[in-house]
mmCIF file of C-alpha atoms in Angstrom:
data_model
loop_
_atom_site.group_PDB
_atom_site.id
_atom_site.type_symbol
_atom_site.label_atom_id
_atom_site.label_comp_id
_atom_site.label_asym_id
_atom_site.label_seq_id
_atom_site.Cartn_x
_atom_site.Cartn_y
_atom_site.Cartn_z
ATOM 1 C CA MET A 1 17.788 0.028 27.337
ATOM 2 C CA ARG A 2 14.081 -0.645 26.905
ATOM 3 C CA ALA A 3 12.681 -2.076 23.705
ATOM 4 C CA THR A 4 9.477 -3.601 22.358
ATOM 5 C CA VAL A 5 9.503 -7.394 22.170
ATOM 6 C CA ILE A 6 6.892 -9.773 20.764
ATOM 7 C CA HIS A 7 6.464 -13.094 22.568
ATOM 8 C CA ALA A 8 3.287 -14.485 21.010
ATOM 9 C CA PRO A 9 0.164 -13.249 19.254
ATOM 10 C CA HIS A 10 -1.266 -10.280 21.198
ATOM 11 C CA ASP A 11 1.674 -10.483 23.631
ATOM 12 C CA ILE A 12 3.714 -7.304 23.219
ATOM 13 C CA ARG A 13 6.026 -6.280 26.057
ATOM 14 C CA VAL A 14 8.565 -3.573 26.794
ATOM 15 C CA GLU A 15 11.646 -5.194 28.282
ATOM 16 C CA GLU A 16 15.183 -4.386 29.304
ATOM 17 C CA VAL A 17 17.572 -5.509 26.570
ATOM 18 C CA PRO A 18 21.297 -4.997 26.004
ATOM 19 C CA ASP A 19 22.333 -1.529 24.878
ATOM 20 C CA PRO A 20 23.367 -1.453 21.211
ATOM 21 C CA VAL A 21 27.086 -1.085 20.572
ATOM 22 C CA ILE A 22 29.264 -0.579 17.526
ATOM 23 C CA GLN A 23 30.085 -4.021 16.131
ATOM 24 C CA LEU A 24 31.519 -3.105 12.729
ATOM 25 C CA PRO A 25 33.279 0.033 11.469
ATOM 26 C CA THR A 26 30.275 0.853 9.252
ATOM 27 C CA ASP A 27 27.806 0.892 12.182
ATOM 28 C CA ALA A 28 26.184 3.804 13.967
ATOM 29 C CA VAL A 29 24.158 3.856 17.161
ATOM 30 C CA VAL A 30 21.030 6.021 17.010
ATOM 31 C CA ARG A 31 19.125 7.202 20.065
ATOM 32 C CA VAL A 32 15.485 7.016 19.031
ATOM 33 C CA LEU A 33 13.306 10.083 19.477
ATOM 34 C CA ARG A 34 10.187 8.886 17.717
ATOM 35 C CA ALA A 35 8.976 5.567 16.341
ATOM 36 C CA CYS A 36 5.621 4.201 15.271
ATOM 37 C CA ILE A 37 3.534 1.101 14.679
ATOM 38 C CA CYS A 38 2.991 -0.068 11.110
ATOM 39 C CA GLY A 39 -0.022 -1.925 9.762
ATOM 40 C CA SER A 40 2.366 -4.712 8.775
ATOM 41 C CA ASP A 41 3.344 -5.065 12.459
ATOM 42 C CA LEU A 42 -0.201 -6.267 13.058
ATOM 43 C CA TRP A 43 0.342 -9.484 11.108
ATOM 44 C CA PRO A 44 2.737 -10.996 13.673
ATOM 45 C CA TYR A 45 0.700 -9.360 16.429
ATOM 46 C CA ARG A 46 -2.365 -11.261 15.203
ATOM 47 C CA GLY A 47 -0.380 -14.447 14.634
ATOM 48 C CA GLU A 48 -0.834 -14.287 10.868
ATOM 49 C CA SER A 49 2.899 -14.204 10.150
ATOM 50 C CA PRO A 50 5.508 -16.057 12.223
ATOM 51 C CA ARG A 51 7.958 -14.351 14.565
ATOM 52 C CA GLU A 52 10.350 -15.964 17.002
ATOM 53 C CA PRO A 53 9.236 -15.477 20.627
ATOM 54 C CA GLY A 54 11.324 -12.693 22.123
ATOM 55 C CA ALA A 55 12.069 -11.003 18.789
ATOM 56 C CA ARG A 56 12.331 -7.237 18.566
ATOM 57 C CA ILE A 57 9.730 -5.451 16.503
ATOM 58 C CA GLY A 58 9.250 -2.111 14.747
ATOM 59 C CA HIS A 59 10.881 -0.671 11.638
ATOM 60 C CA GLU A 60 10.043 3.062 11.536
ATOM 61 C CA PHE A 61 12.138 5.475 13.581
ATOM 62 C CA LEU A 62 14.156 8.655 13.635
ATOM 63 C CA GLY A 63 16.622 9.924 16.183
ATOM 64 C CA VAL A 64 20.034 11.330 16.993
ATOM 65 C CA ILE A 65 23.334 9.595 16.318
ATOM 66 C CA GLU A 66 25.175 8.838 19.544
ATOM 67 C CA GLU A 67 28.222 7.052 18.127
ATOM 68 C CA THR A 68 29.683 6.058 14.787
ATOM 69 C CA GLY A 69 32.132 3.391 13.746
ATOM 70 C CA SER A 70 35.535 4.297 12.338
ATOM 71 C CA GLY A 71 34.357 3.537 8.794
ATOM 72 C CA VAL A 72 31.376 5.932 8.820
ATOM 73 C CA ALA A 73 32.209 8.998 6.741
ATOM 74 C CA GLY A 74 28.905 10.820 6.269
ATOM 75 C CA PHE A 75 27.640 11.230 9.829
ATOM 76 C CA THR A 76 28.858 12.319 13.233
ATOM 77 C CA ALA A 77 27.495 12.140 16.748
ATOM 78 C CA GLY A 78 24.642 14.593 17.237
ATOM 79 C CA ASP A 79 23.223 14.360 13.706
ATOM 80 C CA LEU A 80 19.434 14.063 13.470
ATOM 81 C CA VAL A 81 18.595 11.209 11.070
ATOM 82 C CA VAL A 82 15.729 9.136 9.731
ATOM 83 C CA ALA A 83 16.061 5.458 8.834
ATOM 84 C CA PRO A 84 14.179 3.725 6.004
ATOM 85 C CA PHE A 85 12.520 0.463 7.010
ATOM 86 C CA VAL A 86 15.452 -1.575 5.674
ATOM 87 C CA TRP A 87 19.161 -1.010 5.978
ATOM 88 C CA ALA A 88 21.347 -1.189 2.879
ATOM 89 C CA ASP A 89 25.043 -0.851 2.078
ATOM 90 C CA GLY A 90 24.485 1.809 -0.603
ATOM 91 C CA THR A 91 27.158 0.291 -2.841
ATOM 92 C CA CYS A 92 25.721 -2.867 -4.444
ATOM 93 C CA ASP A 93 24.167 -2.970 -7.918
ATOM 94 C CA PHE A 94 20.631 -2.926 -6.540
ATOM 95 C CA CYS A 95 21.326 0.110 -4.358
ATOM 96 C CA HIS A 96 22.801 1.947 -7.343
ATOM 97 C CA GLU A 97 19.704 1.021 -9.354
ATOM 98 C CA GLY A 98 17.383 2.555 -6.754
ATOM 99 C CA LEU A 99 16.273 -0.711 -5.133
ATOM 100 C CA PRO A 100 17.839 -0.778 -1.646
ATOM 101 C CA THR A 101 15.169 -3.270 -0.521
ATOM 102 C CA SER A 102 17.074 -5.846 -2.595
ATOM 103 C CA CYS A 103 20.520 -4.907 -1.270
ATOM 104 C CA VAL A 104 22.689 -8.019 -1.191
ATOM 105 C CA ARG A 105 23.943 -7.137 2.309
ATOM 106 C CA GLY A 106 20.829 -5.385 3.587
ATOM 107 C CA GLY A 107 18.220 -6.467 6.074
ATOM 108 C CA PHE A 108 15.157 -5.609 8.117
ATOM 109 C CA TRP A 109 15.023 -4.069 11.563
ATOM 110 C CA GLY A 110 14.231 -6.666 14.214
ATOM 111 C CA GLY A 111 15.345 -9.586 12.045
ATOM 112 C CA ASP A 112 18.096 -12.069 12.869
ATOM 113 C CA GLY A 113 18.615 -10.731 16.368
ATOM 114 C CA THR A 114 19.006 -7.077 15.335
ATOM 115 C CA ASP A 115 17.443 -4.101 17.076
ATOM 116 C CA GLY A 116 13.863 -3.173 16.245
ATOM 117 C CA GLY A 117 12.786 0.389 15.733
ATOM 118 C CA GLN A 118 10.436 0.474 18.717
ATOM 119 C CA GLY A 119 13.107 0.882 21.351
ATOM 120 C CA GLU A 120 15.273 3.521 22.967
ATOM 121 C CA ALA A 121 18.234 2.962 20.633
ATOM 122 C CA VAL A 122 19.174 1.071 17.484
ATOM 123 C CA ARG A 123 22.441 -0.185 16.029
ATOM 124 C CA VAL A 124 22.334 0.800 12.357
ATOM 125 C CA PRO A 125 24.421 -1.349 9.995
ATOM 126 C CA PHE A 126 25.885 0.434 6.954
ATOM 127 C CA ALA A 127 25.045 3.851 8.351
ATOM 128 C CA ASP A 128 26.367 5.720 5.301
ATOM 129 C CA GLY A 129 24.151 3.714 2.948
ATOM 130 C CA THR A 130 21.074 3.699 5.162
ATOM 131 C CA LEU A 131 20.542 6.892 7.147
ATOM 132 C CA VAL A 132 19.392 10.266 5.830
ATOM 133 C CA ARG A 133 20.375 13.433 7.654
ATOM 134 C CA LEU A 134 17.650 15.845 8.742
ATOM 135 C CA PRO A 135 17.956 19.530 9.674
ATOM 136 C CA ALA A 136 18.953 19.828 13.319
ATOM 137 C CA GLU A 137 16.280 22.456 13.976
ATOM 138 C CA ALA A 138 13.528 19.934 13.178
ATOM 139 C CA VAL A 139 14.042 18.376 16.599
ATOM 140 C CA SER A 140 12.194 21.304 18.207
ATOM 141 C CA ASP A 141 9.226 21.211 15.799
ATOM 142 C CA GLY A 142 6.861 18.430 16.840
ATOM 143 C CA ARG A 143 4.666 18.505 13.737
ATOM 144 C CA LEU A 144 7.629 18.507 11.374
ATOM 145 C CA LEU A 145 9.344 15.725 13.284
ATOM 146 C CA THR A 146 6.215 13.606 12.974
ATOM 147 C CA ALA A 147 5.930 14.313 9.246
ATOM 148 C CA LEU A 148 9.578 13.359 8.788
ATOM 149 C CA LEU A 149 8.986 10.083 10.624
ATOM 150 C CA ALA A 150 6.419 9.160 7.940
ATOM 151 C CA LEU A 151 9.278 9.155 5.410
ATOM 152 C CA SER A 152 10.683 6.036 7.086
ATOM 153 C CA ASP A 153 7.885 3.994 5.514
ATOM 154 C CA VAL A 154 4.281 5.048 4.868
ATOM 155 C CA MET A 155 4.850 8.215 2.836
ATOM 156 C CA GLY A 156 7.512 6.564 0.699
ATOM 157 C CA THR A 157 5.342 3.474 0.318
ATOM 158 C CA GLY A 158 2.357 5.545 -0.781
ATOM 159 C CA HIS A 159 4.605 7.322 -3.259
ATOM 160 C CA HIS A 160 5.902 3.981 -4.564
ATOM 161 C CA ALA A 161 2.318 2.912 -5.240
ATOM 162 C CA ALA A 162 1.630 6.165 -7.075
ATOM 163 C CA VAL A 163 4.740 5.718 -9.207
ATOM 164 C CA GLY A 164 3.833 2.093 -9.934
ATOM 165 C CA ALA A 165 0.343 3.136 -10.986
ATOM 166 C CA GLY A 166 1.822 5.607 -13.438
ATOM 167 C CA ILE A 167 0.003 8.677 -12.142
ATOM 168 C CA ARG A 168 0.340 11.621 -14.511
ATOM 169 C CA PRO A 169 -0.986 15.191 -14.390
ATOM 170 C CA GLY A 170 -4.709 15.188 -14.994
ATOM 171 C CA SER A 171 -5.190 11.421 -14.633
ATOM 172 C CA THR A 172 -8.003 9.771 -12.697
ATOM 173 C CA VAL A 173 -6.746 7.793 -9.711
ATOM 174 C CA ALA A 174 -8.494 5.306 -7.415
ATOM 175 C CA VAL A 175 -6.984 4.277 -4.081
ATOM 176 C CA VAL A 176 -8.132 0.959 -2.594
ATOM 177 C CA GLY A 177 -7.561 1.053 1.165
ATOM 178 C CA ASP A 178 -8.042 3.736 3.799
ATOM 179 C CA GLY A 179 -5.097 2.854 6.026
ATOM 180 C CA ALA A 180 -2.080 5.097 6.509
ATOM 181 C CA VAL A 181 -0.410 3.899 3.303
ATOM 182 C CA GLY A 182 -3.560 4.419 1.254
ATOM 183 C CA LEU A 183 -3.958 7.918 2.664
ATOM 184 C CA CYS A 184 -0.313 8.698 1.875
ATOM 185 C CA ALA A 185 -0.970 7.432 -1.648
ATOM 186 C CA VAL A 186 -3.718 10.062 -1.898
ATOM 187 C CA LEU A 187 -1.125 12.676 -0.894
ATOM 188 C CA ALA A 188 1.299 11.278 -3.459
ATOM 189 C CA ALA A 189 -1.352 11.323 -6.182
ATOM 190 C CA ARG A 190 -2.116 14.965 -5.481
ATOM 191 C CA ARG A 191 1.593 15.771 -5.487
ATOM 192 C CA LEU A 192 1.973 14.112 -8.909
ATOM 193 C CA GLY A 193 -0.867 16.188 -10.345
ATOM 194 C CA ALA A 194 -3.792 13.758 -10.493
ATOM 195 C CA GLY A 195 -6.934 15.422 -11.792
ATOM 196 C CA ARG A 196 -9.358 13.223 -9.856
ATOM 197 C CA ILE A 197 -8.703 11.018 -6.831
ATOM 198 C CA ILE A 198 -11.286 8.438 -5.739
ATOM 199 C CA ALA A 199 -10.690 7.059 -2.241
ATOM 200 C CA LEU A 200 -12.236 3.678 -1.421
ATOM 201 C CA GLY A 201 -12.839 3.222 2.292
ATOM 202 C CA ARG A 202 -15.588 2.617 4.843
ATOM 203 C CA HIS A 203 -14.347 4.549 7.883
ATOM 204 C CA GLN A 204 -15.552 8.141 7.826
ATOM 205 C CA ALA A 205 -12.735 9.590 9.923
ATOM 206 C CA ARG A 206 -10.251 8.138 7.446
ATOM 207 C CA THR A 207 -12.129 9.128 4.323
ATOM 208 C CA ASP A 208 -12.572 12.625 5.755
ATOM 209 C CA LEU A 209 -8.783 12.759 6.063
ATOM 210 C CA ALA A 210 -8.505 11.457 2.500
ATOM 211 C CA ARG A 211 -10.566 14.445 1.353
ATOM 212 C CA THR A 212 -8.255 16.750 3.301
ATOM 213 C CA PHE A 213 -5.308 15.111 1.550
ATOM 214 C CA GLY A 214 -6.826 15.690 -1.888
ATOM 215 C CA ALA A 215 -9.453 13.022 -2.601
ATOM 216 C CA THR A 216 -12.229 14.393 -4.779
ATOM 217 C CA ASP A 217 -14.603 11.439 -4.305
ATOM 218 C CA VAL A 218 -15.190 8.730 -1.698
ATOM 219 C CA VAL A 219 -16.611 5.254 -2.349
ATOM 220 C CA ALA A 220 -17.685 3.461 0.820
ATOM 221 C CA GLU A 221 -18.995 0.289 -0.843
ATOM 222 C CA ARG A 222 -17.057 -2.939 -1.208
ATOM 223 C CA GLY A 223 -16.917 -5.702 -3.801
ATOM 224 C CA ASP A 224 -19.301 -5.456 -6.752
ATOM 225 C CA ALA A 225 -20.936 -2.333 -5.366
ATOM 226 C CA ALA A 226 -17.582 -0.564 -5.147
ATOM 227 C CA VAL A 227 -16.759 -1.490 -8.729
ATOM 228 C CA GLU A 228 -20.112 -0.170 -9.906
ATOM 229 C CA ALA A 229 -19.641 3.080 -7.974
ATOM 230 C CA VAL A 230 -16.190 3.745 -9.429
ATOM 231 C CA ARG A 231 -17.388 2.882 -12.925
ATOM 232 C CA GLU A 232 -20.287 5.295 -12.503
ATOM 233 C CA LEU A 233 -17.922 8.068 -11.450
ATOM 234 C CA THR A 234 -15.712 7.445 -14.491
ATOM 235 C CA ARG A 235 -18.309 7.154 -17.290
ATOM 236 C CA GLY A 236 -17.997 3.386 -17.137
ATOM 237 C CA GLN A 237 -14.297 3.412 -18.017
ATOM 238 C CA GLY A 238 -12.508 3.054 -14.683
ATOM 239 C CA ALA A 239 -9.447 4.853 -13.371
ATOM 240 C CA HIS A 240 -6.227 5.405 -15.308
ATOM 241 C CA ALA A 241 -4.194 4.601 -12.203
ATOM 242 C CA VAL A 242 -5.211 2.413 -9.254
ATOM 243 C CA VAL A 243 -3.402 1.989 -5.946
ATOM 244 C CA GLU A 244 -3.854 -1.309 -4.079
ATOM 245 C CA ALA A 245 -2.867 -0.647 -0.456
ATOM 246 C CA VAL A 246 -4.472 -3.542 1.429
ATOM 247 C CA GLY A 247 -2.967 -6.823 0.251
ATOM 248 C CA THR A 248 -5.984 -9.148 0.278
ATOM 249 C CA GLU A 249 -7.440 -11.142 -2.587
ATOM 250 C CA GLN A 250 -10.635 -9.088 -2.490
ATOM 251 C CA SER A 251 -8.798 -5.759 -2.602
ATOM 252 C CA MET A 252 -6.720 -6.866 -5.578
ATOM 253 C CA ARG A 253 -9.793 -8.095 -7.425
ATOM 254 C CA THR A 254 -11.450 -4.741 -6.814
ATOM 255 C CA ALA A 255 -8.340 -2.892 -8.006
ATOM 256 C CA LEU A 256 -8.248 -4.903 -11.220
ATOM 257 C CA ARG A 257 -11.934 -4.392 -11.971
ATOM 258 C CA ILE A 258 -11.832 -0.609 -11.492
ATOM 259 C CA THR A 259 -8.749 -0.083 -13.669
ATOM 260 C CA ARG A 260 -9.346 1.511 -17.052
ATOM 261 C CA ASP A 261 -8.223 -0.401 -20.159
ATOM 262 C CA GLY A 262 -4.585 0.538 -20.728
ATOM 263 C CA GLY A 263 -4.194 1.600 -17.093
ATOM 264 C CA ALA A 264 -1.958 0.356 -14.316
ATOM 265 C CA ILE A 265 -2.177 -0.888 -10.734
ATOM 266 C CA GLY A 266 0.463 0.142 -8.216
ATOM 267 C CA TYR A 267 0.397 -2.468 -5.447
ATOM 268 C CA VAL A 268 2.015 -2.019 -2.057
ATOM 269 C CA GLY A 269 -0.372 -3.851 0.276
ATOM 270 C CA ALA A 270 1.632 -6.560 2.034
ATOM 271 C CA PRO A 271 0.089 -9.756 0.565
ATOM 272 C CA HIS A 272 -1.840 -11.967 2.936
ATOM 273 C CA GLY A 273 -4.601 -14.446 2.271
ATOM 274 C CA SER A 274 -5.148 -17.456 0.061
ATOM 275 C CA GLY A 275 -4.674 -15.966 -3.403
ATOM 276 C CA THR A 276 -3.706 -12.993 -5.485
ATOM 277 C CA GLY A 277 -7.044 -12.024 -6.975
ATOM 278 C CA LEU A 278 -5.409 -11.652 -10.384
ATOM 279 C CA ASP A 279 -6.704 -12.977 -13.671
ATOM 280 C CA LEU A 280 -3.831 -12.711 -16.151
ATOM 281 C CA ARG A 281 -6.093 -13.265 -19.152
ATOM 282 C CA HIS A 282 -8.283 -10.388 -17.988
ATOM 283 C CA MET A 283 -5.194 -8.190 -17.609
ATOM 284 C CA PHE A 284 -3.848 -9.295 -20.972
ATOM 285 C CA ASP A 285 -7.056 -8.565 -22.845
ATOM 286 C CA ARG A 286 -7.372 -5.100 -21.305
ATOM 287 C CA ASN A 287 -3.676 -4.106 -21.391
ATOM 288 C CA ILE A 288 -3.496 -3.545 -17.641
ATOM 289 C CA ALA A 289 -0.043 -3.244 -16.075
ATOM 290 C CA LEU A 290 0.889 -4.276 -12.533
ATOM 291 C CA ARG A 291 3.844 -2.640 -10.807
ATOM 292 C CA GLY A 292 4.860 -2.204 -7.196
ATOM 293 C CA GLY A 293 6.008 -4.328 -4.307
ATOM 294 C CA LEU A 294 8.214 -3.653 -1.315
ATOM 295 C CA ALA A 295 8.812 0.085 -1.444
ATOM 296 C CA PRO A 296 12.445 1.258 -1.763
ATOM 297 C CA VAL A 297 11.740 4.229 0.482
ATOM 298 C CA GLY A 298 15.423 5.029 0.888
ATOM 299 C CA ALA A 299 15.605 5.816 -2.815
ATOM 300 C CA TYR A 300 12.615 8.176 -2.575
ATOM 301 C CA LEU A 301 13.778 10.083 0.515
ATOM 302 C CA PRO A 302 15.924 12.650 -1.364
ATOM 303 C CA GLU A 303 12.933 13.489 -3.580
ATOM 304 C CA LEU A 304 10.292 13.692 -0.856
ATOM 305 C CA LEU A 305 12.321 15.266 1.944
ATOM 306 C CA PRO A 306 12.425 18.833 0.533
ATOM 307 C CA ASP A 307 8.633 18.897 0.148
ATOM 308 C CA VAL A 308 8.148 17.801 3.755
ATOM 309 C CA LEU A 309 10.626 20.405 4.959
ATOM 310 C CA ASP A 310 8.885 23.236 3.089
ATOM 311 C CA GLY A 311 5.425 22.096 4.214
ATOM 312 C CA SER A 312 4.003 21.342 0.778
ATOM 313 C CA LEU A 313 3.807 17.640 1.738
ATOM 314 C CA ASP A 314 2.517 16.902 5.231
ATOM 315 C CA PRO A 315 1.679 13.291 6.099
ATOM 316 C CA SER A 316 1.708 13.965 9.868
ATOM 317 C CA PRO A 317 -2.123 13.760 10.244
ATOM 318 C CA VAL A 318 -2.030 9.988 9.627
ATOM 319 C CA PHE A 319 -0.764 9.726 13.216
ATOM 320 C CA ASP A 320 -3.923 9.974 15.303
ATOM 321 C CA LEU A 321 -2.749 8.449 18.584
ATOM 322 C CA THR A 322 0.437 9.036 20.564
ATOM 323 C CA VAL A 323 1.709 6.681 23.259
ATOM 324 C CA SER A 324 4.856 6.441 25.316
ATOM 325 C CA LEU A 325 7.161 3.460 24.894
ATOM 326 C CA ASP A 326 5.796 2.048 28.155
ATOM 327 C CA ASP A 327 2.298 2.013 26.665
ATOM 328 C CA VAL A 328 3.194 0.529 23.277
ATOM 329 C CA ALA A 329 1.036 -2.566 23.906
ATOM 330 C CA GLU A 330 -1.990 -0.275 24.153
ATOM 331 C CA GLY A 331 -0.984 1.246 20.836
ATOM 332 C CA TYR A 332 -1.013 -2.189 19.204
ATOM 333 C CA LYS A 333 -4.466 -2.882 20.644
ATOM 334 C CA ALA A 334 -5.764 0.430 19.323
ATOM 335 C CA MET A 335 -4.561 -0.275 15.796
ATOM 336 C CA ASP A 336 -5.749 -3.882 15.917
ATOM 337 C CA THR A 337 -9.270 -2.774 16.875
ATOM 338 C CA ARG A 338 -9.133 0.093 14.348
ATOM 339 C CA THR A 339 -9.679 2.732 17.004
ATOM 340 C CA ALA A 340 -6.407 4.261 15.819
ATOM 341 C CA LEU A 341 -5.159 4.768 12.271
ATOM 342 C CA LYS A 342 -1.441 4.950 13.019
ATOM 343 C CA VAL A 343 0.246 5.149 16.416
ATOM 344 C CA LEU A 344 3.178 7.434 17.191
ATOM 345 C CA ILE A 345 5.580 6.290 19.910
ATOM 346 C CA THR A 346 7.519 8.884 21.907
ATOM 347 C CA MET A 347 10.564 8.029 24.000
#
């Protein structure tokens, strides 16, 4: 089969690799219909996080089961499924507690010689604990299929940030970051009943989409100017709930400074840079909570899936460029140069 392989910074190739096969009774083999490129994929692409030359890449995909191992009870060949960005056994204490990202036997797609999501097929370990079945008829609805793909990562991650920030009906929310996760956090905030949603971002196409998703205000400034703008919009008090969806020291500092006393920050931006941007004394004095981290999207899928299926939650517009698998390197370039927000890959 063909799959996306990273050899070095800015060196993404589509190569012939061995077809996935059942190795353990709990495995399934999924033929990928749609995959995508994540903002976090750009860190190895830019050389800012290490990857072994020749490693597979990609962790967001959905497709059709081609084969199951003898120990798989919940799925059969032909089922349409979506995979969260980690696999998990579904039976350990962490899985039962809603934290499959900490599964003691789990792992990440493309790690330790496993298949990445940006390929024609994937061997899925612990299929019963990992995969989520989708309605078969969705395969013929392109928009719905794209929206469902967002549940593999960005929509669940945006929701995790909203939960971490403690968004309640009527609360004022600020979202730091205008990438796909930040925009999905705007959707999640609206879904949770936020009364006001302030989107912080400098790219008009993205902030226009944020308004479509439910943002009531847009702040294009950065740093001190952004803090002043949010404070002005909130009578000097700041936002009850703040989403940090970037992961840099500057973005975290901004998030902290625009949070209302007694509020909370939900952080899901993959950390990169020299520091955290956090001042614990500042947080202590103002009773600011910090919650978030690697999103357990598998735990959120049962909650979010019905809303996507009935159309009340539609994250599909975050995909603004579609490429074939053969052109995946162009998709990486487009996201790296910010000419694309999020790239959809069709097989």
